[in-house]
């Protein structure tokens, strides 16, 4: 009887630990969020660059490398990290990143055409905007 009582007390003592370790969500993918500040007088150049990026992302989506993507304008942001446009790219899961660069490289090269055009778009990006922040977040589904 003492053994049964001891096991019962032990199980009751462990119960709060197991309840507190429970996750209240599950992961459902990953998302890269990049925030851009457009340089003064450079909006037309920035959107030319953005159009090229969207072509690459659409090709990557068509190839199944990414799940979704999109851009949005900030409406009311005040502070030192103020940004104008954000870009998000949704990936199926974190494992996607293991082979993403190898699989995306041929798509990027085909979309831009030549290394010179690719370099020109990179220069256009640098001249027309600055990256305020870039972060990788994991999407969650609340249970």
GROMACS .gro file of C-alpha atoms in nm:
model
  143
    1UNK     CA    1   0.000   0.000   0.000
    2UNK     CA    2   0.289   0.234   0.076
    3UNK     CA    3   0.424   0.178  -0.278
    4UNK     CA    4   0.087   0.267  -0.434
    5UNK     CA    5   0.061   0.579  -0.221
    6UNK     CA    6   0.415   0.684  -0.311
    7UNK     CA    7   0.346   0.637  -0.683
    8UNK     CA    8   0.024   0.836  -0.655
    9UNK     CA    9   0.204   1.125  -0.483
   10UNK     CA   10   0.483   1.115  -0.738
   11UNK     CA   11   0.239   1.125  -1.029
   12UNK     CA   12   0.056   1.421  -0.874
   13UNK     CA   13   0.385   1.602  -0.826
   14UNK     CA   14   0.483   1.554  -1.191
   15UNK     CA   15   0.141   1.653  -1.330
   16UNK     CA   16   0.192   2.034  -1.305
   17UNK     CA   17   0.526   2.006  -1.488
   18UNK     CA   18   0.371   1.817  -1.778
   19UNK     CA   19   0.080   2.061  -1.803
   20UNK     CA   20   0.311   2.364  -1.811
   21UNK     CA   21   0.523   2.204  -2.087
   22UNK     CA   22   0.223   2.171  -2.319
   23UNK     CA   23   0.244   2.377  -2.636
   24UNK     CA   24  -0.054   2.592  -2.719
   25UNK     CA   25   0.031   2.615  -3.087
   26UNK     CA   26   0.183   2.420  -3.373
   27UNK     CA   27   0.417   2.544  -3.643
   28UNK     CA   28   0.276   2.579  -3.992
   29UNK     CA   29   0.556   2.718  -4.206
   30UNK     CA   30   0.807   2.999  -4.221
   31UNK     CA   31   0.789   3.353  -4.350
   32UNK     CA   32   1.061   3.599  -4.450
   33UNK     CA   33   0.957   3.961  -4.393
   34UNK     CA   34   1.169   4.238  -4.545
   35UNK     CA   35   1.093   4.605  -4.478
   36UNK     CA   36   1.217   4.868  -4.722
   37UNK     CA   37   1.254   5.243  -4.693
   38UNK     CA   38   1.230   5.405  -5.038
   39UNK     CA   39   1.491   5.677  -5.089
   40UNK     CA   40   1.357   6.026  -5.163
   41UNK     CA   41   1.278   6.073  -5.532
   42UNK     CA   42   1.347   5.706  -5.610
   43UNK     CA   43   0.997   5.554  -5.600
   44UNK     CA   44   0.987   5.481  -5.975
   45UNK     CA   45   1.323   5.303  -5.958
   46UNK     CA   46   1.219   5.108  -5.650
   47UNK     CA   47   0.901   4.981  -5.816
   48UNK     CA   48   1.099   4.882  -6.126
   49UNK     CA   49   1.319   4.674  -5.897
   50UNK     CA   50   1.013   4.538  -5.712
   51UNK     CA   51   0.856   4.429  -6.042
   52UNK     CA   52   1.168   4.226  -6.121
   53UNK     CA   53   1.161   4.067  -5.775
   54UNK     CA   54   0.793   3.974  -5.819
   55UNK     CA   55   0.877   3.798  -6.148
   56UNK     CA   56   1.142   3.590  -5.971
   57UNK     CA   57   0.911   3.509  -5.682
   58UNK     CA   58   0.629   3.407  -5.918
   59UNK     CA   59   0.868   3.175  -6.101
   60UNK     CA   60   0.979   3.026  -5.766
   61UNK     CA   61   0.615   2.979  -5.664
   62UNK     CA   62   0.534   2.813  -5.998
   63UNK     CA   63   0.827   2.577  -5.937
   64UNK     CA   64   0.696   2.493  -5.590
   65UNK     CA   65   0.988   2.648  -5.400
   66UNK     CA   66   0.772   2.898  -5.212
   67UNK     CA   67   0.410   2.887  -5.100
   68UNK     CA   68   0.317   3.254  -5.138
   69UNK     CA   69   0.452   3.608  -5.151
   70UNK     CA   70   0.323   3.963  -5.145
   71UNK     CA   71   0.399   4.326  -5.079
   72UNK     CA   72   0.226   4.587  -4.865
   73UNK     CA   73   0.254   4.959  -4.795
   74UNK     CA   74   0.278   5.088  -4.441
   75UNK     CA   75  -0.011   5.315  -4.352
   76UNK     CA   76   0.075   5.467  -4.018
   77UNK     CA   77   0.418   5.384  -3.881
   78UNK     CA   78   0.610   5.628  -3.667
   79UNK     CA   79   0.958   5.573  -3.530
   80UNK     CA   80   1.320   5.534  -3.624
   81UNK     CA   81   1.250   5.203  -3.800
   82UNK     CA   82   0.991   5.360  -4.028
   83UNK     CA   83   0.954   5.174  -4.355
   84UNK     CA   84   0.750   5.226  -4.671
   85UNK     CA   85   0.700   4.880  -4.821
   86UNK     CA   86   0.722   4.529  -4.683
   87UNK     CA   87   0.776   4.209  -4.877
   88UNK     CA   88   0.678   3.872  -4.737
   89UNK     CA   89   0.767   3.529  -4.871
   90UNK     CA   90   0.600   3.219  -4.726
   91UNK     CA   91   0.781   2.885  -4.721
   92UNK     CA   92   0.632   2.543  -4.647
   93UNK     CA   93   0.867   2.474  -4.355
   94UNK     CA   94   1.215   2.536  -4.220
   95UNK     CA   95   1.352   2.235  -4.409
   96UNK     CA   96   1.291   2.428  -4.732
   97UNK     CA   97   1.603   2.633  -4.660
   98UNK     CA   98   1.828   2.325  -4.679
   99UNK     CA   99   1.812   2.320  -5.060
  100UNK     CA  100   1.648   2.653  -5.146
  101UNK     CA  101   1.952   2.837  -5.281
  102UNK     CA  102   2.056   2.548  -5.507
  103UNK     CA  103   1.705   2.510  -5.648
  104UNK     CA  104   1.638   2.884  -5.679
  105UNK     CA  105   1.962   2.979  -5.855
  106UNK     CA  106   1.863   2.845  -6.200
  107UNK     CA  107   1.523   3.015  -6.170
  108UNK     CA  108   1.678   3.348  -6.076
  109UNK     CA  109   1.932   3.323  -6.359
  110UNK     CA  110   1.662   3.238  -6.614
  111UNK     CA  111   1.432   3.518  -6.495
  112UNK     CA  112   1.699   3.788  -6.511
  113UNK     CA  113   1.853   3.655  -6.830
  114UNK     CA  114   2.212   3.765  -6.786
  115UNK     CA  115   2.448   3.828  -6.497
  116UNK     CA  116   2.468   4.192  -6.608
  117UNK     CA  117   2.090   4.238  -6.580
  118UNK     CA  118   2.094   4.074  -6.240
  119UNK     CA  119   2.373   4.304  -6.123
  120UNK     CA  120   2.186   4.605  -6.262
  121UNK     CA  121   1.877   4.512  -6.058
  122UNK     CA  122   2.092   4.479  -5.747
  123UNK     CA  123   2.238   4.823  -5.810
  124UNK     CA  124   1.891   4.965  -5.869
  125UNK     CA  125   1.777   4.818  -5.537
  126UNK     CA  126   2.072   4.974  -5.352
  127UNK     CA  127   2.021   5.313  -5.514
  128UNK     CA  128   1.644   5.329  -5.468
  129UNK     CA  129   1.590   5.180  -5.123
  130UNK     CA  130   1.742   5.058  -4.804
  131UNK     CA  131   1.648   4.751  -4.606
  132UNK     CA  132   1.517   4.858  -4.267
  133UNK     CA  133   1.489   4.503  -4.139
  134UNK     CA  134   1.470   4.145  -4.253
  135UNK     CA  135   1.351   3.864  -4.033
  136UNK     CA  136   1.255   3.502  -4.060
  137UNK     CA  137   0.955   3.406  -3.850
  138UNK     CA  138   0.778   3.076  -3.800
  139UNK     CA  139   0.404   3.079  -3.859
  140UNK     CA  140   0.194   2.925  -3.584
  141UNK     CA  141  -0.156   2.787  -3.553
  142UNK     CA  142  -0.315   2.835  -3.212
  143UNK     CA  143  -0.463   2.514  -3.073
   0.00000   0.00000   0.00000
